[in-house]
Each structure stands twice: as structure tokens, then as C-alpha cells.
Tab-separated table of C-alpha atoms in Angstrom:
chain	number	residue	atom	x	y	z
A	212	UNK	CA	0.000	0.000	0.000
A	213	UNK	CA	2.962	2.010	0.736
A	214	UNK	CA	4.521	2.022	-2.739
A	215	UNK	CA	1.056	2.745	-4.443
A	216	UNK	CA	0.989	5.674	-2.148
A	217	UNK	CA	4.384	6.791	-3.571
A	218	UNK	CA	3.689	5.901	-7.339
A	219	UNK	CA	0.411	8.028	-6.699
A	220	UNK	CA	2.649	10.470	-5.921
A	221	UNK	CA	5.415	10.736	-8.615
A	222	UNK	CA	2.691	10.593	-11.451
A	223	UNK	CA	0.876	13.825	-9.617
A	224	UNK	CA	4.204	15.119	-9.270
A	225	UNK	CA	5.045	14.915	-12.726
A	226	UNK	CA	1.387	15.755	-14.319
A	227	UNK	CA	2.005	19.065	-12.364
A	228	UNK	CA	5.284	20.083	-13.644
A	229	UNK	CA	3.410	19.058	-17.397
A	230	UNK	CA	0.854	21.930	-16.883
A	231	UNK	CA	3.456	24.027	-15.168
A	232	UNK	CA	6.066	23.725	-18.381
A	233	UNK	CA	3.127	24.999	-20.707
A	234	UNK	CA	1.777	27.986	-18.902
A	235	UNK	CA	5.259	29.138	-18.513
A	236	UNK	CA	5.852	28.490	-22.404
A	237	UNK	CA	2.727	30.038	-23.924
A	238	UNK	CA	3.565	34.145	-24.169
A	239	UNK	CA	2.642	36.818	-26.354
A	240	UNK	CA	6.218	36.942	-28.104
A	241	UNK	CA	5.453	32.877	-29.095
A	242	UNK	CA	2.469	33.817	-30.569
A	243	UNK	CA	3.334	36.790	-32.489
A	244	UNK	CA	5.751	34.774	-34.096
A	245	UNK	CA	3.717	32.094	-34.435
A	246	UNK	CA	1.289	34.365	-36.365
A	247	UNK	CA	3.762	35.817	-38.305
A	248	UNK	CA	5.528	32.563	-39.476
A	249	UNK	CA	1.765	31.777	-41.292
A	250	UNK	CA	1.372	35.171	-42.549
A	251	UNK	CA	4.686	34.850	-43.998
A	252	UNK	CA	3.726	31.585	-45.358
A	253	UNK	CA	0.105	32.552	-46.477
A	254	UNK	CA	1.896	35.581	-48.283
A	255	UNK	CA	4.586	32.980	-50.331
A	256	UNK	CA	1.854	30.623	-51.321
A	257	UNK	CA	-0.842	33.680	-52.532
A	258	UNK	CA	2.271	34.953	-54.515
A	259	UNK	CA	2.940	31.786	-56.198
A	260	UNK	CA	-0.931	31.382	-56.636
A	261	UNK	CA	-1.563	34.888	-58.301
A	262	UNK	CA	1.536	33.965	-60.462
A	263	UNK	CA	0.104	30.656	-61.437
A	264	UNK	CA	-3.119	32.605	-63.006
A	265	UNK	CA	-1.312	35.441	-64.475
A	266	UNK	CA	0.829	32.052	-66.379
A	267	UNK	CA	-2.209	30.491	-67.362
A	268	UNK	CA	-4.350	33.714	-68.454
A	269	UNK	CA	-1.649	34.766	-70.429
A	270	UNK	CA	-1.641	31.367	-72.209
A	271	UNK	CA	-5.370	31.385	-72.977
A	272	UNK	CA	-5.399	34.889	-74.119
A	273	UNK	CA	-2.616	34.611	-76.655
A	274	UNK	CA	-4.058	31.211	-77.349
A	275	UNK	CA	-7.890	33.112	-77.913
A	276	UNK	CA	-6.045	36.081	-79.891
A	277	UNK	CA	-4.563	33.726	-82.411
A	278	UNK	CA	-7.688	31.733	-82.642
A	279	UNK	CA	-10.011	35.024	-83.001
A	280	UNK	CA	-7.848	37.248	-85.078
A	281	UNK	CA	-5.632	34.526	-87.015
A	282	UNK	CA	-6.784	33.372	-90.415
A	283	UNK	CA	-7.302	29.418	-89.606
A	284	UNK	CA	-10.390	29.724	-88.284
A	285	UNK	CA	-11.714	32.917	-90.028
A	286	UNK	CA	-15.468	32.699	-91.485
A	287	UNK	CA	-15.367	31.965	-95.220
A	288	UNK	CA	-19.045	30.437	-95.375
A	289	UNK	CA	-22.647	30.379	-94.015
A	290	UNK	CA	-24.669	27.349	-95.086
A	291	UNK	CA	-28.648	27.920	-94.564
A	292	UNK	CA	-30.660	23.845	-94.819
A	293	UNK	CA	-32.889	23.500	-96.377
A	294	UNK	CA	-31.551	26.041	-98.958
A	295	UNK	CA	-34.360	28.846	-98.891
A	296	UNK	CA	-36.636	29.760	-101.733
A	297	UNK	CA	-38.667	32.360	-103.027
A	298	UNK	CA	-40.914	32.149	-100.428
A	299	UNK	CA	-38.531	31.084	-97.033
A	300	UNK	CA	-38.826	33.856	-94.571
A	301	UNK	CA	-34.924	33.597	-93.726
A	302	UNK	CA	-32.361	33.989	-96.822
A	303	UNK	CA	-28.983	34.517	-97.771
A	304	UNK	CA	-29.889	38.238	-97.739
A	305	UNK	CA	-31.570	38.776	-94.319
A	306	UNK	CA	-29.878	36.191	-91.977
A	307	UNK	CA	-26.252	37.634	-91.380
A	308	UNK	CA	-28.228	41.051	-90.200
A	309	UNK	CA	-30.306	39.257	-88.038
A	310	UNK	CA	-27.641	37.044	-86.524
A	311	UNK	CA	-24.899	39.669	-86.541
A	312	UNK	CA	-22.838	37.044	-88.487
A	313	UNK	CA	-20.293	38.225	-91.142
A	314	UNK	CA	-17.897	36.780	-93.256
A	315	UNK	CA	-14.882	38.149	-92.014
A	316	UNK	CA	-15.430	36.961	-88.153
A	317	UNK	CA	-14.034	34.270	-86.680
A	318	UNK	CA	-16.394	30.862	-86.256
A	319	UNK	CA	-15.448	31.681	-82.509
A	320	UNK	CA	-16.830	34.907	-82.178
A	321	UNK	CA	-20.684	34.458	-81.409
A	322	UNK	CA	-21.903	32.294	-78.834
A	323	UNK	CA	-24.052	30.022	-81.216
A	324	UNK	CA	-26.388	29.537	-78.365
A	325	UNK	CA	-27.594	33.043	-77.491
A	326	UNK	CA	-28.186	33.457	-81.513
A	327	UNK	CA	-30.376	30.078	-81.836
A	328	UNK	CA	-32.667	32.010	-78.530
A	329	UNK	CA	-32.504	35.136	-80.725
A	330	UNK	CA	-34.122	33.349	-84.187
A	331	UNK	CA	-36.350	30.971	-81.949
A	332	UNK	CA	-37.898	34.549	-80.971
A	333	UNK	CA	-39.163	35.206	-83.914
A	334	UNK	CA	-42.774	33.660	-84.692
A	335	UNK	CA	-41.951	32.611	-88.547
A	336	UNK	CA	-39.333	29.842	-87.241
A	337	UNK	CA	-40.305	26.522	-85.182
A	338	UNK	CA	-36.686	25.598	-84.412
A	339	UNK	CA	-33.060	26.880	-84.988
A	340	UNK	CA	-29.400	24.629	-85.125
A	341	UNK	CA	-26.330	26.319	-85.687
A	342	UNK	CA	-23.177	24.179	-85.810
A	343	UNK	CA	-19.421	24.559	-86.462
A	344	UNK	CA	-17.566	23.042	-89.121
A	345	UNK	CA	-14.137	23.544	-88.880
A	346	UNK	CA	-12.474	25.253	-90.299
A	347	UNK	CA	-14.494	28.184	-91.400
A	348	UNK	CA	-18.466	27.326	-91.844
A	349	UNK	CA	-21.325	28.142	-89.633
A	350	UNK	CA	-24.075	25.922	-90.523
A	351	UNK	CA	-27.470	27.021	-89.685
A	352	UNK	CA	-30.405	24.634	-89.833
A	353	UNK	CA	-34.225	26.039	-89.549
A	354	UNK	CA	-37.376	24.955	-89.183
A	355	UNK	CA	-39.808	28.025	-90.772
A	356	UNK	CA	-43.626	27.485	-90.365
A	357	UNK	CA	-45.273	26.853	-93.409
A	358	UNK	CA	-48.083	29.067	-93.923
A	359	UNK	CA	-51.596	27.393	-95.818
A	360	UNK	CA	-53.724	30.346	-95.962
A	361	UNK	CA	-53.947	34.158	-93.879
A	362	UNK	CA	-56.473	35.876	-91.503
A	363	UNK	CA	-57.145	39.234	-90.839
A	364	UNK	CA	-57.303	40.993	-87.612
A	365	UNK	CA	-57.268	45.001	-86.753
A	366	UNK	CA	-56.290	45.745	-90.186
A	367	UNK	CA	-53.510	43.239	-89.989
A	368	UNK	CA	-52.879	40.054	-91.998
A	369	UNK	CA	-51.892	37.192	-90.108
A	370	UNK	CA	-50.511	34.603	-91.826
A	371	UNK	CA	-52.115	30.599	-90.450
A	372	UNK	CA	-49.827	27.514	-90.511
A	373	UNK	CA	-51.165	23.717	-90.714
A	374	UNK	CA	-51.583	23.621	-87.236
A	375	UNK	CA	-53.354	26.663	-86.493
A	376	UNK	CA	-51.018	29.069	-85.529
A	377	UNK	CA	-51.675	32.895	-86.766
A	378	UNK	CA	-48.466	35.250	-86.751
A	379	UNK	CA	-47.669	38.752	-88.250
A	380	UNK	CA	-44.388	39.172	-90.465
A	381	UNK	CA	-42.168	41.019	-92.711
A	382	UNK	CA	-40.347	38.883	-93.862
A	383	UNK	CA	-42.289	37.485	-96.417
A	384	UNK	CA	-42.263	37.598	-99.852
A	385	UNK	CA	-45.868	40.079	-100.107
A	386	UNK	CA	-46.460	38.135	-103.738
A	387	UNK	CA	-46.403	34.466	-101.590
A	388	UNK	CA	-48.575	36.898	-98.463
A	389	UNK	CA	-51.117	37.743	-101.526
A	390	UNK	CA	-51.667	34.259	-103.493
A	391	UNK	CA	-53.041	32.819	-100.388
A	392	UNK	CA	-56.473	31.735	-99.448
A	393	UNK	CA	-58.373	34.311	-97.014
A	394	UNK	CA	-60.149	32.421	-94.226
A	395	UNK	CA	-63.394	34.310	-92.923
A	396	UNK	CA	-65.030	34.451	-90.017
A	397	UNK	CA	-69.008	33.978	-89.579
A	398	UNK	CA	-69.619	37.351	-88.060
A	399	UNK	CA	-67.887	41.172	-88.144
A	400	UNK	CA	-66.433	41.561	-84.832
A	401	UNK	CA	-65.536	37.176	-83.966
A	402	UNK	CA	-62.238	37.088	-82.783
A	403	UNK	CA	-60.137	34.822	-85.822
A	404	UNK	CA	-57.398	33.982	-82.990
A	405	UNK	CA	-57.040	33.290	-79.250
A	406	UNK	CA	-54.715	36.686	-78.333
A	407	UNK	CA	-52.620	34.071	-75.854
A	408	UNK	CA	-51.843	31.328	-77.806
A	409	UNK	CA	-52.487	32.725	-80.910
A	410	UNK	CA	-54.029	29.480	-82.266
A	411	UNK	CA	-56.852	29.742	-84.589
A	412	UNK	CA	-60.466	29.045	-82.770
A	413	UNK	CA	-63.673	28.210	-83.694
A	414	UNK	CA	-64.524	25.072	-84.849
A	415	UNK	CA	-65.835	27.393	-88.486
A	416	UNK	CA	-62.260	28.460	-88.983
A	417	UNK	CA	-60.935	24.969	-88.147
A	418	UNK	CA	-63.025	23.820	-90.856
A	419	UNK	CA	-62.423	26.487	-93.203
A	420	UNK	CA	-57.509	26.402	-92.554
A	421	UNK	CA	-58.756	22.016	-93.072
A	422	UNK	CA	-60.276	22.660	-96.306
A	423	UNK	CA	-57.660	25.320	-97.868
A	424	UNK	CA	-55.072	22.208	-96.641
A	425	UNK	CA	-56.984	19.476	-98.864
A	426	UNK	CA	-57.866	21.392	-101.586
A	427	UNK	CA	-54.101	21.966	-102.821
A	428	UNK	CA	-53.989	18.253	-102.283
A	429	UNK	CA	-56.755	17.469	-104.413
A	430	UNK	CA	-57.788	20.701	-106.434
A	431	UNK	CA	-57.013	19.525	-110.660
A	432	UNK	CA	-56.650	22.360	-113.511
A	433	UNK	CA	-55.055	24.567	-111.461
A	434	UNK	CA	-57.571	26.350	-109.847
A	435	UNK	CA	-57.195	28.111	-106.763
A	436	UNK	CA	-59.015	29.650	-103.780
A	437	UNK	CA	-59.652	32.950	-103.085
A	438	UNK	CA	-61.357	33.052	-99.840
A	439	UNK	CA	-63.193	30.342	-97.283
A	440	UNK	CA	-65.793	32.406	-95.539
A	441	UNK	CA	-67.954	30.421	-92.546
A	442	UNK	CA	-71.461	30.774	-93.425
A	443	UNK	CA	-73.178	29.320	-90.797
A	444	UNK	CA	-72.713	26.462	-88.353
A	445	UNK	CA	-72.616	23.382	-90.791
A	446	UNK	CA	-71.294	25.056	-94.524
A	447	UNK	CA	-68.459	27.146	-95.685
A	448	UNK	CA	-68.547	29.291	-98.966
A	449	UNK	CA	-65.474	29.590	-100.897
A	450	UNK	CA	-64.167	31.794	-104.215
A	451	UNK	CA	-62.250	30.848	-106.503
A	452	UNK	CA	-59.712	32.080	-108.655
A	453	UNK	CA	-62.242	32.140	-111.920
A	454	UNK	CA	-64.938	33.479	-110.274
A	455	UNK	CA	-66.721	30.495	-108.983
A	456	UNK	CA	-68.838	30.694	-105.719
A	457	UNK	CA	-68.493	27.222	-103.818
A	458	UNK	CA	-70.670	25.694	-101.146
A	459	UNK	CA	-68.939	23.266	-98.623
A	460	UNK	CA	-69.978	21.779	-95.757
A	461	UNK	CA	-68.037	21.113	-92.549
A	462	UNK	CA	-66.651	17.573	-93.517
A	463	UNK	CA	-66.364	15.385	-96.556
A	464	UNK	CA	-64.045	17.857	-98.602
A	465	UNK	CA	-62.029	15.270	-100.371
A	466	UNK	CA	-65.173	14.040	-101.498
A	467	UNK	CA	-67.199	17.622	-102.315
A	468	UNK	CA	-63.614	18.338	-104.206
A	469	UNK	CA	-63.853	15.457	-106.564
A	470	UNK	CA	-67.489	16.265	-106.930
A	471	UNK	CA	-66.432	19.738	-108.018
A	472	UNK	CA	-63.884	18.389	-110.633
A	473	UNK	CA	-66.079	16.578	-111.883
A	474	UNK	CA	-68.252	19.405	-112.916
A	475	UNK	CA	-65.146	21.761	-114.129
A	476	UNK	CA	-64.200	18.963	-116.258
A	477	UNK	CA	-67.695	18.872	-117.635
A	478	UNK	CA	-67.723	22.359	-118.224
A	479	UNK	CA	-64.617	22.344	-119.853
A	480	UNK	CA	-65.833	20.050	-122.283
A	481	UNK	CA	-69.125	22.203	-123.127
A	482	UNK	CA	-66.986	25.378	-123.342
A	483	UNK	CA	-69.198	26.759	-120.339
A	484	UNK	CA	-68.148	28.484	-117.094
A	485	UNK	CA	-69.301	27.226	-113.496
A	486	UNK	CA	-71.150	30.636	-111.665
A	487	UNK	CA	-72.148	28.565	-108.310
A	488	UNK	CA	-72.542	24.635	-106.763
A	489	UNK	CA	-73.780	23.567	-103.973
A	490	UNK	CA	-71.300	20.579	-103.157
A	491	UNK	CA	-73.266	19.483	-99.899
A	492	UNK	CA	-75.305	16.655	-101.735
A	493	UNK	CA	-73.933	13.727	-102.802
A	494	UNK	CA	-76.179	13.433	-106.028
A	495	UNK	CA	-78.428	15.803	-107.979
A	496	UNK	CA	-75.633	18.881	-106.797
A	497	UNK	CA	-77.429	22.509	-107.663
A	498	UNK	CA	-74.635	23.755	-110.107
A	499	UNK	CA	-75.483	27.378	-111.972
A	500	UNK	CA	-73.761	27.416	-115.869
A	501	UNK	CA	-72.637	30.605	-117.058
A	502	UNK	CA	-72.438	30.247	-120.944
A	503	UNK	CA	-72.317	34.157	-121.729
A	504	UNK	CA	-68.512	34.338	-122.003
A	505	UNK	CA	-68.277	30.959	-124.214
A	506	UNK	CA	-67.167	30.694	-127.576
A	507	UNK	CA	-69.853	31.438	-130.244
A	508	UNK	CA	-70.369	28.812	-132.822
A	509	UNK	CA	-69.906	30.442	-136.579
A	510	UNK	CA	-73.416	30.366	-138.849
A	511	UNK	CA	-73.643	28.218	-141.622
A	512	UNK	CA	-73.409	30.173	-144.874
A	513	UNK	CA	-75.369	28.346	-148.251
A	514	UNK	CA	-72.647	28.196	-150.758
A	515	UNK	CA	-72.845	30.628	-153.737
A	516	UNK	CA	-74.395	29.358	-157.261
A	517	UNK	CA	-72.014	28.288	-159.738
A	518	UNK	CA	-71.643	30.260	-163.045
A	519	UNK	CA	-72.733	28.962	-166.321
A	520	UNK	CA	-69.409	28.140	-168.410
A	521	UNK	CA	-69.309	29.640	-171.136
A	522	UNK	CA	-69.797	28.607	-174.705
A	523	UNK	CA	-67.553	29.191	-178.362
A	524	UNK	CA	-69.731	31.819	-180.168
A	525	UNK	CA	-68.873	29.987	-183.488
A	526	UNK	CA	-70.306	26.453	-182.368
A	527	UNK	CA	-73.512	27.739	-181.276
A	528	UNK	CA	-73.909	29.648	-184.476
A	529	UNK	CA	-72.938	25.769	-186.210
A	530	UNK	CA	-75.692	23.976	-184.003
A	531	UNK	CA	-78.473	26.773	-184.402
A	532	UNK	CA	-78.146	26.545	-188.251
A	533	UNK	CA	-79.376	22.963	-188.028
């Protein structure tokens, strides 16, 4: 019991001095220096850092200024698919102004993302890809709605897609704007267009953008559509290009179409125009003949008599003797 005692002791003893060696070492000089000796250190190893990124900017920004200003990647093309025609809304002409790409730029120099936001904006275009091709082509693919027929609203014409969709532009060719079917609404003041969406409503109009669709599908000798007015809640009445006034009803164009050929071909035939039908039936259809401007037959003239020949003087002196 003794020497626990004494062991008890000596390790008190010595846990004592322990606590009495650090509060002796721990001063303000120690930790001044202390401090200092990581300043120092945090000061070497910012240095070396800030060096680091003034190395590796300088490497990307001669690297950049090559690459921008050095002919290997300059611009030397713009490829538009499909290629547009006549009557594409984007061309050759009006895409570098509205992209702010020019030949002489490098393929680097627009972000290709912010310009395919910027041509998505605009109402004529569905969808917009533009790609690099090294070295020095932009490729730009677009989707452009295809307009079927137009719609006007406040004075404005607002051109109608396949699915419904009425927007303004002008960027249009205003020959393609004109040559296309007017659709009509059944009263003055009926909105053509929800003002949100901008989709075509009414189940009239709906009718009336479905037949200007199937009648380029199924129209023969060329004859086109004015206008596709709703007249009432089951029939449409359409103009065409000669004149004709057409009755249609809701449903069954392919049909009434055929039906209407038909009767042109018919009328061809008899040299007669076609003033109105009534294509709702499906026999016995009202049609109205308009023979005023047809060809007029000629008249039958009786042919002139024929003249005597006439006779030697000295042989009918010789048989008159007799």
C-alpha cells in the first residue's frame, strides 16, 4: 500500500510540472511569431498562386487572340438547310443582319447559343441549329412554319400555318402573303385567334384552314381559292380564282372536291363556265352554268351558185343553123 501511495505520488508530481512547463511556455512573443511565421507563409503561397493565373491567363489569351484574329479559323461560309426559296422567310440576304454574323469573323466569335434564342424569338421559325464546321463554316439549320392560308385581324394580316397558328411578319415575300387563301369568319367583330396562344379558334375556322389544306392536295386544272368564308354552323362558302362561288360543308371535302372536278371537267368540255354549286349533296348537286362568255359557234353560210361556163360563139352559131 505504501509504494502505491508513492507511485500516486510521482505521477501527480510529474502531471504538475506538465501543466506548469506549458503555462510558462505560452507568451505573447510565441504567438506573435507564431502568427507571423503563417502570414509569412500565407503571403509565399498567394504569390505563387496569383503567379500561377497570371501564367495560365496569359496562355489562354494569346491562345484566344490567335484563334479570333488569325486566319485558320476565319469565317469563309454560311450554309442555310434547307436552302431557302422564293418564299422562305430567312435567306442569304436577311440572316447575317439578323444574326450579326459576317464573313470576315471568326467561327469563334458568337456564342451560337444566345443566336439560336434570338431566331427561336421570332414567330416565322419553329426551331433553330447552328453548328461549327471547322475550319471556317457556320451551318445554320431552320425549321420556318409553313403558312396554308392568312387571316385578318385590326387591319392586320396574319398569316395561319397547318396547325393553327396565326403570326404577323415582314419577312415574307408580299407576292407568296397575296396568293393565299383568305379564311373568314361567320360574323364582323368574332375574334379569328385566341390573343394568348395565338391558335386559330372556332370550330368554323378549323373547318375552313382544313379545307384550304386538302384542296391543294386534291384541287385539278389549277384552280385556286380565293377566300373560305364560314357561313353558318354546318357550310363554308369559298371563291375561286375564276370566279366560282363554292358551297362546302363542314366535312367530306375530299369528297365535295372530286365532286367539283367533276363538274369543271364537264364544263370544260361544253366550253361553259361554273357561276355557283352547292357541293353538300352527294347526287343531284345545284350547279349554276354561265355560258355568256363561251365561244360562239360560226353560222352556216349556203354556198354561192355556180356560173354557167361559157360557150364558143362559133359552135352555137354551127348547131343553131341545123
Amino acid at each position: 500500500m505504501a509504494k502505491k501511495r508513492q507511485t500516486t505520488k510521482r505521477h501527480s508530481l510529474r502531471r504538475g510540472k506538465k501543466h506548469a512547463l506549458s503555462a510558462n511556455v505560452v507568451s505573447t512573443r510565441i504567438v506573435f511569431l507564431t502568427l507571423f511565421r503563417k502570414a509569412k507563409h500565407l503571403f509565399i503561397y498567394s504569390i505563387v498562386t496569383c503567379l500561377l493565373i497570371l501564367f495560365c491567363w496569359g496562355i489562354f489569351y494569346s491562345a484566344r487572340k490567335l484563334v479570333m484574329e488569325g486566319d485558320r479559323f476565319q469565317l469563309e461560309a454560311i450554309q442555310i438547310s434547307p436552302l431557302p426559296t422564293k418564299n422562305s422567310f430567312f435567306t442569304y440576304q436577311n440572316l447575317p443582319e439578323i444574326t450579326g454574323i459576317n464573313i470576315s469573323d471568326s467561327i469563334f466569335a458568337h456564342n451560337l447559343s444566345a443566336i439560336e434564342k434570338r431566331l427561336e424569338a421570332y414567330p416565322e421559325l419553329e426551331r433553330a441549329t447552328l453548328t461549327r464546321e471547322f475550319p471556317g463554316t457556320i451551318k445554320i439549320q431552320l425549321e420556318e412554319r409553313t403558312p396554308v392560308a392568312k387571316v385578318s385581324y385590326k387591319g392586320l394580316a396574319y398569316l395561319v400555318d397547318s396547325s393553327g397558328f396565326c403570326f404577323n411578319t415582314n419577312l415574307s415575300n408580299p407576292r407568296f402573303v397575296q396568293n393565299l387563301p383568305t379564311i373568314q369568319v361567320l360574323h364582323k367583330h368574332d375574334l379569328p385567334f385566341d390573343l394568348e396562344t395565338k391558335i386559330i379558334q372556332g370550330v368554323g375556322l378549323q373547318r375552313a384552314l382544313e379545307l384550304t389544306k386538302v384542296w391543294n392536295e386534291h384541287i385539278l386544272f389549277g384552280e385556286q381559292l380565293l377566300n373560305v368564308k364560314v357561313k353558318d354552323l354546318h357550310s363554308l362558302t369559298a371563291q375561286t380564282s375564276s370566279g366560282t362561288t363554292l358551297t362546302f360543308g363542314y366535312y367530306e371535302h375530299e369528297r365535295q372536291i372530286q365532286d367539283f372536278n367533276s363538274i369543271q371537267n364537264h364544263a370544260n368540255e361544253e366550253r361553259v363556265y361554273i357561276k355557283t354549286a352547292n357541293l353538300l349533296p352527294f347526287e343531284n348537286i345545284p350547279v349554276v352554268f354561265d355560258d355568256s362568255a363561251a365561244p360562239k359557234k360560226k353560222e352556216l353560210q349556203a354556198p354561192a351558185p355556180k356560173k354557167k361556163p361559157e360557150v364558143n360563139s362559133d359552135l352555137m352559131k354551127i348547131l343553131n343553123q341545123g
